[in-house]
Amino acid sequence: MSKHLLKLRVNGKDYAVMVDSYDRLIDVLRDRLGLRGTKEGCGTGDCGTCVVIMNGKLVNSCLVLAMQARNSSVTTVEGIGTTERLHPLQETFIESGASQCGYCIPGMLVTAKHLLDENPHAAESDIKLAISGVLCRCTGYTKIIKAIKDAQLRMKS
Amino acid sequence: MTIQQPGGHIAIGKSIARLDSLEKVLGRSIYTTDIVPEGAVIVKPVRSTKAHAVIRGIDTIEALKVPGVLRVLTARDVPGINVSDCFGAARPLFSSGKVRCRGEMVAAVVAEDIHAAEDAVEMIKVDYEPLTPIFSPLDAVKDGTPKIHEAGNVAKHWKVRKGDVEKGFRESDIIVEHEYVTPTQEPAPLEPEASFATVENDGSVTVVGSMQNPFYVQGMIAQILGWSQDKVRVIHAATGGSFGGKSDEAPMDTGALAAIAALKTRRPALVAYNREDSMIMHSKRHKFIMFYKTGAKKDGTLTASECTLYADTGGYASVGPLVVMRATVHATGPYVIPNVKTDGYCVYTNNTVAGSFRGFGEPQTAFAAESQIDDVAEKLGIDPFEMRMKNILRSGSVTATGQTLDNSVGLEDCLRRVAETVGWKKRESGKSGRGMGLAVIYHGNSLGPEGVDRSRARLVLEEDGTVTLRIGLTEYGTGARSGIAQIVAETLGVPIDFVKLSPVDTATCPDGGGTFASRTLILGGRAAQNAAEKLRTKLVEAAAARLHCQPGEVKVQGGAFSEINAPSHTFTMKELASDLAKRDEPLTVDGEYTVEAVDFTEEKGYGTPYLQYTFGAVAAEVEVDNKLGYVNPLRIVAAYDVGKAINPHLLEGQIEGATSQAVGYALMEEIVHNEGEVLNANLADYYIPTSLDMPEITPILVEYPGRVGPFGAKAMGEPPIDGPAAALVNAIFDAVHVRIRELPATAEKVLLGLKPRAS
């Protein structure tokens, strides 16, 4: 078990931490940096609750080794908005009733933000495809999709 | 959405945003593994690798040598009673003597970190002497089969007897008989089970965890430790879904295990199941094998129903006996049938344990009953809608168990609306592989014959004039607590933001019973309403004293108390709270509500099992690919008689979510047991619907107020999962004339059904 120095940027802030070779990005985010918004639903890349944006792409942070994220720029749910300044997606998720148990919500928000940043004119079929990588057992996805569409309108204006 | 706009309500019927969304969209640390203390030891369960065996010995020597391992726990480390069982006393916390399924915990490793724990788990050697295993309930009930439990392999038998089925069949013009099979379904909450325990300075233990029922968990942990209940405190953490998986023994197991480890090491201890542990060890939906025989006259009038249900409850019963009770009572479907004979058997096998899962026996029987009705209709040449209109329960109808229904029966309304909305009359069956199907359901509210159903709530009037609601019913996604807050706001006459919900903690909340059986809003709501009525009376009296008028002359509006004839004379909640405090009047009010007893019993098999029912109708449209067999669900229209919609938005959310679980049940979900081993204990090989698998869902709410719930509300957590699978299967038949009698309706099964025609 060797220790390595990991330098990365998370939500715009630079960090340097010592990690073990087998540590995963999700372990660094949650346990080392205290950013526990990113969740672990399965540990095998099947559920999407651990999804974050890394260097502009969506990744399952449970499948990324910590050192694979060296010198990377990562965005988690904590980087999307704050109490003082909610992202439009966070507003619409609240208004639409898109959150039930809440466990998939960070993964959904990160995925939706990534989609709308890349493709502000995303159609409903694009939205459904984009969020198909995050499982939700509570909502049936209906209100999540509505919330994303509402946020899209809000972001355009 | 067809709801009457309530006249004059301030909170009832309003789609007010639920109170807990903000912390969830911000990604706050609120779930169990987010808030575990620093320096906690990690505890990992060691699962049985045999389905049925005697334990000759457990060798922990190699495991203890792994660096970072602190302890290996087994049955002898249980200080009190080694039982973790919802219903009886047969299921141990740690296997002792014999294992009856592969989900049992034989031992547990306590270590500094997860890697040491996982390594050590691999090094535990258990010496098993195998016993003959049984994997089918049909085998388990045969004479001469080895006994899984001493008292025999049938854990429970329930029955319904009405009229004379033999006579009924003799009077039938047609009799249809089939076997139906439904799979073991996994609840698959996105958050796996987790609990952590800390030992307090006074020697007591605090357990924080993901669960549905903190008071049941508290009771079981105390018993396992051999302590009085007041030495165990259980705090409910935000829970990432449950659907029943966390209603039964799993949170008791994780909580007790954490407590024992914390006591042994004098450090906080975390038990967090990984996805595999979770899917193997927690409760799943019972696989049912059902034999249905239905008789009818040629005009479609149902004459007789004989059903035999076998539920595979696995190595231990859990709440299986209660699941089978509900299934037995509802087995025929919501129809008028003069002659009924139903037998439901809760049967042990050496598969993993089945227990609570949303629907609780009804998704199984609705699939069978609604398939039967369609089959009878088809053979008689009657349209499935007309067949149902002819036989469904209405006000004043007598149910399968001999209960006469009151006027709170919205079933016909639901059926008409879904048929209209989906375009039933205009359907072109089979064109482009498309078809439509119907299903109707009923779902008895509250615990019924399960036992006394009582709930409690406490309201605390704070100095700042807000009101804190302390209720032991928990949030794990349903939103019911927000609905209860609305009821309190309405009753007190205050805006919703005056009502705060206190976290659920056994130390500070009254025990209001379990957060299951869809009873939260209706039972918890009535208890909270009772407390709010009492508090309102006190406040009105205090206002009357200040205003120098009679209580009857006080008007309450927007949190302000004024005199009807002199509206400028106003006092706020804050002022009145301060008045009451100065006079040393208690600012805490307790409320409660108990449902009247029912008279349906095990012995009689007849009578009234539930005082009100939620009724529903579902219409589904599918498109079947006749070369690949793939079923694409296009639309589901679902109407429910909700009694009174306290929060329409939250109800839609429940309908949409439950429908997604039913779509999975119908088309893709199945826990595969092979020789008692779960082969697909992960979310890659067990398929739950993604956003791409979902049909368009149209929820419709109708209101026929009932007598049990607040403002006439009916239970809605579970009913929406009962019917959609049946509707989908009926739609498949309408599309391609393939009758699926075993769920899930996979492409393979549909193709096999299509095959004979190819040649």
mmCIF file of N, CA and C in Angstrom, chain B residues 62-133:
data_model
loop_
_atom_site.group_PDB
_atom_site.id
_atom_site.type_symbol
_atom_site.label_atom_id
_atom_site.label_comp_id
_atom_site.label_asym_id
_atom_site.label_seq_id
_atom_site.Cartn_x
_atom_site.Cartn_y
_atom_site.Cartn_z
ATOM 1 N N GLU B 62 -7.404 -17.268 11.361
ATOM 2 C CA GLU B 62 -6.730 -16.560 10.265
ATOM 3 C C GLU B 62 -7.276 -15.142 10.106
ATOM 4 N N ALA B 63 -8.569 -15.002 10.291
ATOM 5 C CA ALA B 63 -9.207 -13.686 10.151
ATOM 6 C C ALA B 63 -8.640 -12.696 11.168
ATOM 7 N N LEU B 64 -8.426 -13.174 12.388
ATOM 8 C CA LEU B 64 -7.928 -12.299 13.453
ATOM 9 C C LEU B 64 -6.492 -11.850 13.207
ATOM 10 N N LYS B 65 -5.793 -12.563 12.334
ATOM 11 C CA LYS B 65 -4.399 -12.188 12.055
ATOM 12 C C LYS B 65 -4.283 -11.053 11.052
ATOM 13 N N VAL B 66 -5.358 -10.754 10.343
ATOM 14 C CA VAL B 66 -5.296 -9.699 9.328
ATOM 15 C C VAL B 66 -5.055 -8.355 10.017
ATOM 16 N N PRO B 67 -4.029 -7.612 9.580
ATOM 17 C CA PRO B 67 -3.730 -6.338 10.244
ATOM 18 C C PRO B 67 -4.919 -5.388 10.180
ATOM 19 N N GLY B 68 -5.249 -4.787 11.293
ATOM 20 C CA GLY B 68 -6.375 -3.859 11.324
ATOM 21 C C GLY B 68 -7.646 -4.489 11.839
ATOM 22 N N VAL B 69 -7.651 -5.820 11.974
ATOM 23 C CA VAL B 69 -8.859 -6.487 12.490
ATOM 24 C C VAL B 69 -8.852 -6.438 14.006
ATOM 25 N N LEU B 70 -9.966 -6.062 14.592
ATOM 26 C CA LEU B 70 -10.046 -5.908 16.041
ATOM 27 C C LEU B 70 -10.766 -7.074 16.720
ATOM 28 N N ARG B 71 -11.831 -7.547 16.100
ATOM 29 C CA ARG B 71 -12.655 -8.600 16.716
ATOM 30 C C ARG B 71 -13.359 -9.385 15.624
ATOM 31 N N VAL B 72 -13.731 -10.619 15.962
ATOM 32 C CA VAL B 72 -14.705 -11.330 15.136
ATOM 33 C C VAL B 72 -15.855 -11.684 16.072
ATOM 34 N N LEU B 73 -17.065 -11.269 15.710
ATOM 35 C CA LEU B 73 -18.221 -11.496 16.567
ATOM 36 C C LEU B 73 -19.028 -12.682 16.069
ATOM 37 N N THR B 74 -19.544 -13.451 17.005
ATOM 38 C CA THR B 74 -20.462 -14.547 16.655
ATOM 39 C C THR B 74 -21.598 -14.555 17.674
ATOM 40 N N ALA B 75 -22.420 -15.602 17.604
ATOM 41 C CA ALA B 75 -23.597 -15.697 18.483
ATOM 42 C C ALA B 75 -23.222 -15.581 19.961
ATOM 43 N N ARG B 76 -22.062 -16.066 20.330
ATOM 44 C CA ARG B 76 -21.737 -16.024 21.762
ATOM 45 C C ARG B 76 -21.413 -14.607 22.249
ATOM 46 N N ASP B 77 -21.300 -13.645 21.299
ATOM 47 C CA ASP B 77 -21.060 -12.264 21.706
ATOM 48 C C ASP B 77 -22.340 -11.476 21.934
ATOM 49 N N VAL B 78 -23.477 -12.151 21.799
ATOM 50 C CA VAL B 78 -24.755 -11.474 22.040
ATOM 51 C C VAL B 78 -25.033 -11.471 23.533
ATOM 52 N N PRO B 79 -25.067 -10.296 24.163
ATOM 53 C CA PRO B 79 -25.229 -10.255 25.627
ATOM 54 C C PRO B 79 -26.627 -10.672 26.094
ATOM 55 N N GLY B 80 -27.646 -10.402 25.292
ATOM 56 C CA GLY B 80 -29.019 -10.682 25.709
ATOM 57 C C GLY B 80 -29.580 -11.870 24.951
ATOM 58 N N ILE B 81 -30.666 -11.601 24.210
ATOM 59 C CA ILE B 81 -31.328 -12.684 23.468
ATOM 60 C C ILE B 81 -30.929 -12.613 21.996
ATOM 61 N N ASN B 82 -30.439 -13.702 21.469
ATOM 62 C CA ASN B 82 -29.952 -13.752 20.087
ATOM 63 C C ASN B 82 -31.114 -13.925 19.116
ATOM 64 N N VAL B 83 -31.986 -12.929 19.064
ATOM 65 C CA VAL B 83 -33.139 -12.988 18.158
ATOM 66 C C VAL B 83 -33.304 -11.633 17.484
ATOM 67 N N SER B 84 -33.499 -11.646 16.171
ATOM 68 C CA SER B 84 -33.800 -10.413 15.431
ATOM 69 C C SER B 84 -34.904 -10.770 14.453
ATOM 70 N N ASP B 85 -36.144 -10.624 14.905
ATOM 71 C CA ASP B 85 -37.282 -11.203 14.176
ATOM 72 C C ASP B 85 -38.498 -10.325 14.393
ATOM 73 N N CYS B 86 -39.133 -9.923 13.295
ATOM 74 C CA CYS B 86 -40.289 -9.028 13.398
ATOM 75 C C CYS B 86 -41.525 -9.690 13.954
ATOM 76 N N PHE B 87 -41.649 -10.968 13.693
ATOM 77 C CA PHE B 87 -42.946 -11.576 13.938
ATOM 78 C C PHE B 87 -42.917 -12.618 15.044
ATOM 79 N N GLY B 88 -41.867 -13.386 15.126
ATOM 80 C CA GLY B 88 -41.798 -14.458 16.130
ATOM 81 C C GLY B 88 -40.475 -14.385 16.851
ATOM 82 N N ALA B 89 -39.894 -15.507 17.127
ATOM 83 C CA ALA B 89 -38.607 -15.513 17.807
ATOM 84 C C ALA B 89 -37.697 -16.560 17.204
ATOM 85 N N ALA B 90 -37.894 -16.836 15.906
ATOM 86 C CA ALA B 90 -37.146 -17.934 15.308
ATOM 87 C C ALA B 90 -35.884 -17.476 14.608
ATOM 88 N N ARG B 91 -35.839 -16.218 14.216
ATOM 89 C CA ARG B 91 -34.710 -15.765 13.405
ATOM 90 C C ARG B 91 -33.648 -15.171 14.301
ATOM 91 N N PRO B 92 -32.440 -15.719 14.240
ATOM 92 C CA PRO B 92 -31.389 -15.205 15.126
ATOM 93 C C PRO B 92 -30.697 -13.994 14.518
ATOM 94 N N LEU B 93 -30.019 -13.213 15.356
ATOM 95 C CA LEU B 93 -29.164 -12.135 14.852
ATOM 96 C C LEU B 93 -27.932 -12.791 14.216
ATOM 97 N N PHE B 94 -27.248 -13.608 15.000
ATOM 98 C CA PHE B 94 -26.151 -14.427 14.471
ATOM 99 C C PHE B 94 -26.644 -15.854 14.391
ATOM 100 N N SER B 95 -26.351 -16.532 13.287
ATOM 101 C CA SER B 95 -26.757 -17.931 13.143
ATOM 102 C C SER B 95 -26.290 -18.709 14.352
ATOM 103 N N SER B 96 -27.155 -19.603 14.767
ATOM 104 C CA SER B 96 -26.818 -20.386 15.933
ATOM 105 C C SER B 96 -27.290 -21.807 15.696
ATOM 106 N N GLY B 97 -26.328 -22.716 15.565
ATOM 107 C CA GLY B 97 -26.732 -24.111 15.388
ATOM 108 C C GLY B 97 -27.018 -24.462 13.937
ATOM 109 N N LYS B 98 -28.005 -23.803 13.353
ATOM 110 C CA LYS B 98 -28.451 -24.196 12.023
ATOM 111 C C LYS B 98 -28.592 -22.946 11.157
ATOM 112 N N VAL B 99 -28.256 -23.060 9.889
ATOM 113 C CA VAL B 99 -28.585 -21.963 8.971
ATOM 114 C C VAL B 99 -29.694 -22.427 8.051
ATOM 115 N N ARG B 100 -30.588 -21.518 7.742
ATOM 116 C CA ARG B 100 -31.763 -21.872 6.932
ATOM 117 C C ARG B 100 -31.825 -21.120 5.616
ATOM 118 N N CYS B 101 -30.846 -20.255 5.362
ATOM 119 C CA CYS B 101 -30.790 -19.566 4.074
ATOM 120 C C CYS B 101 -29.429 -18.912 3.949
ATOM 121 N N ARG B 102 -29.138 -18.471 2.728
ATOM 122 C CA ARG B 102 -27.815 -17.894 2.513
ATOM 123 C C ARG B 102 -27.725 -16.445 2.956
ATOM 124 N N GLY B 103 -28.857 -15.854 3.380
ATOM 125 C CA GLY B 103 -28.789 -14.467 3.829
ATOM 126 C C GLY B 103 -28.468 -14.318 5.296
ATOM 127 N N GLU B 104 -28.216 -15.434 5.987
ATOM 128 C CA GLU B 104 -27.976 -15.343 7.420
ATOM 129 C C GLU B 104 -26.595 -14.807 7.733
ATOM 130 N N MET B 105 -26.492 -14.129 8.867
ATOM 131 C CA MET B 105 -25.201 -13.629 9.322
ATOM 132 C C MET B 105 -24.614 -14.649 10.301
ATOM 133 N N VAL B 106 -23.514 -15.245 9.911
ATOM 134 C CA VAL B 106 -22.893 -16.276 10.726
ATOM 135 C C VAL B 106 -21.899 -15.663 11.710
ATOM 136 N N ALA B 107 -21.275 -14.585 11.274
ATOM 137 C CA ALA B 107 -20.284 -13.909 12.104
ATOM 138 C C ALA B 107 -20.158 -12.483 11.590
ATOM 139 N N ALA B 108 -19.343 -11.673 12.262
ATOM 140 C CA ALA B 108 -19.091 -10.318 11.767
ATOM 141 C C ALA B 108 -17.675 -9.919 12.139
ATOM 142 N N VAL B 109 -17.035 -9.190 11.232
ATOM 143 C CA VAL B 109 -15.655 -8.740 11.474
ATOM 144 C C VAL B 109 -15.689 -7.273 11.857
ATOM 145 N N VAL B 110 -14.949 -6.916 12.910
ATOM 146 C CA VAL B 110 -14.805 -5.534 13.351
ATOM 147 C C VAL B 110 -13.370 -5.121 13.061
ATOM 148 N N ALA B 111 -13.185 -4.055 12.283
ATOM 149 C CA ALA B 111 -11.829 -3.678 11.875
ATOM 150 C C ALA B 111 -11.675 -2.169 11.806
ATOM 151 N N GLU B 112 -10.438 -1.748 11.621
ATOM 152 C CA GLU B 112 -10.134 -0.314 11.542
ATOM 153 C C GLU B 112 -10.657 0.298 10.253
ATOM 154 N N ASP B 113 -10.642 -0.466 9.187
ATOM 155 C CA ASP B 113 -11.096 0.081 7.903
ATOM 156 C C ASP B 113 -11.745 -1.011 7.069
ATOM 157 N N ILE B 114 -12.376 -0.584 5.997
ATOM 158 C CA ILE B 114 -13.167 -1.510 5.186
ATOM 159 C C ILE B 114 -12.296 -2.571 4.515
ATOM 160 N N HIS B 115 -11.072 -2.206 4.163
ATOM 161 C CA HIS B 115 -10.221 -3.167 3.443
ATOM 162 C C HIS B 115 -9.824 -4.326 4.359
ATOM 163 N N ALA B 116 -9.441 -3.999 5.589
ATOM 164 C CA ALA B 116 -9.093 -5.051 6.557
ATOM 165 C C ALA B 116 -10.313 -5.922 6.818
ATOM 166 N N ALA B 117 -11.476 -5.281 6.963
ATOM 167 C CA ALA B 117 -12.700 -6.034 7.232
ATOM 168 C C ALA B 117 -13.011 -6.992 6.081
ATOM 169 N N GLU B 118 -12.921 -6.491 4.854
ATOM 170 C CA GLU B 118 -13.239 -7.339 3.690
ATOM 171 C C GLU B 118 -12.252 -8.492 3.574
ATOM 172 N N ASP B 119 -10.969 -8.218 3.809
ATOM 173 C CA ASP B 119 -9.969 -9.290 3.749
ATOM 174 C C ASP B 119 -10.273 -10.347 4.795
ATOM 175 N N ALA B 120 -10.601 -9.909 5.998
ATOM 176 C CA ALA B 120 -10.842 -10.853 7.090
ATOM 177 C C ALA B 120 -12.081 -11.692 6.853
ATOM 178 N N VAL B 121 -13.115 -11.101 6.256
ATOM 179 C CA VAL B 121 -14.343 -11.849 5.969
ATOM 180 C C VAL B 121 -14.008 -13.079 5.127
ATOM 181 N N GLU B 122 -13.097 -12.891 4.169
ATOM 182 C CA GLU B 122 -12.700 -14.008 3.294
ATOM 183 C C GLU B 122 -11.995 -15.114 4.049
ATOM 184 N N MET B 123 -11.389 -14.777 5.210
ATOM 185 C CA MET B 123 -10.587 -15.761 5.942
ATOM 186 C C MET B 123 -11.391 -16.538 6.983
ATOM 187 N N ILE B 124 -12.651 -16.183 7.170
ATOM 188 C CA ILE B 124 -13.461 -16.903 8.161
ATOM 189 C C ILE B 124 -13.829 -18.261 7.569
ATOM 190 N N LYS B 125 -13.555 -19.321 8.320
ATOM 191 C CA LYS B 125 -13.894 -20.657 7.814
ATOM 192 C C LYS B 125 -15.016 -21.233 8.661
ATOM 193 N N VAL B 126 -16.112 -21.578 8.010
ATOM 194 C CA VAL B 126 -17.236 -22.177 8.721
ATOM 195 C C VAL B 126 -17.350 -23.639 8.318
ATOM 196 N N ASP B 127 -17.430 -24.504 9.308
ATOM 197 C CA ASP B 127 -17.572 -25.928 9.042
ATOM 198 C C ASP B 127 -19.062 -26.260 9.047
ATOM 199 N N TYR B 128 -19.592 -26.522 7.864
ATOM 200 C CA TYR B 128 -21.027 -26.812 7.731
ATOM 201 C C TYR B 128 -21.251 -28.292 7.488
ATOM 202 N N GLU B 129 -22.326 -28.801 8.085
ATOM 203 C CA GLU B 129 -22.784 -30.141 7.723
ATOM 204 C C GLU B 129 -24.080 -29.942 6.950
ATOM 205 N N PRO B 130 -24.061 -30.143 5.627
ATOM 206 C CA PRO B 130 -25.243 -29.789 4.833
ATOM 207 C C PRO B 130 -26.467 -30.613 5.194
ATOM 208 N N LEU B 131 -27.616 -29.978 5.111
ATOM 209 C CA LEU B 131 -28.910 -30.642 5.257
ATOM 210 C C LEU B 131 -29.618 -30.541 3.914
ATOM 211 N N THR B 132 -30.567 -31.430 3.670
ATOM 212 C CA THR B 132 -31.303 -31.384 2.402
ATOM 213 C C THR B 132 -32.057 -30.072 2.274
ATOM 214 N N PRO B 133 -31.743 -29.301 1.232
ATOM 215 C CA PRO B 133 -32.423 -28.018 1.107
ATOM 216 C C PRO B 133 -33.714 -28.134 0.281
#
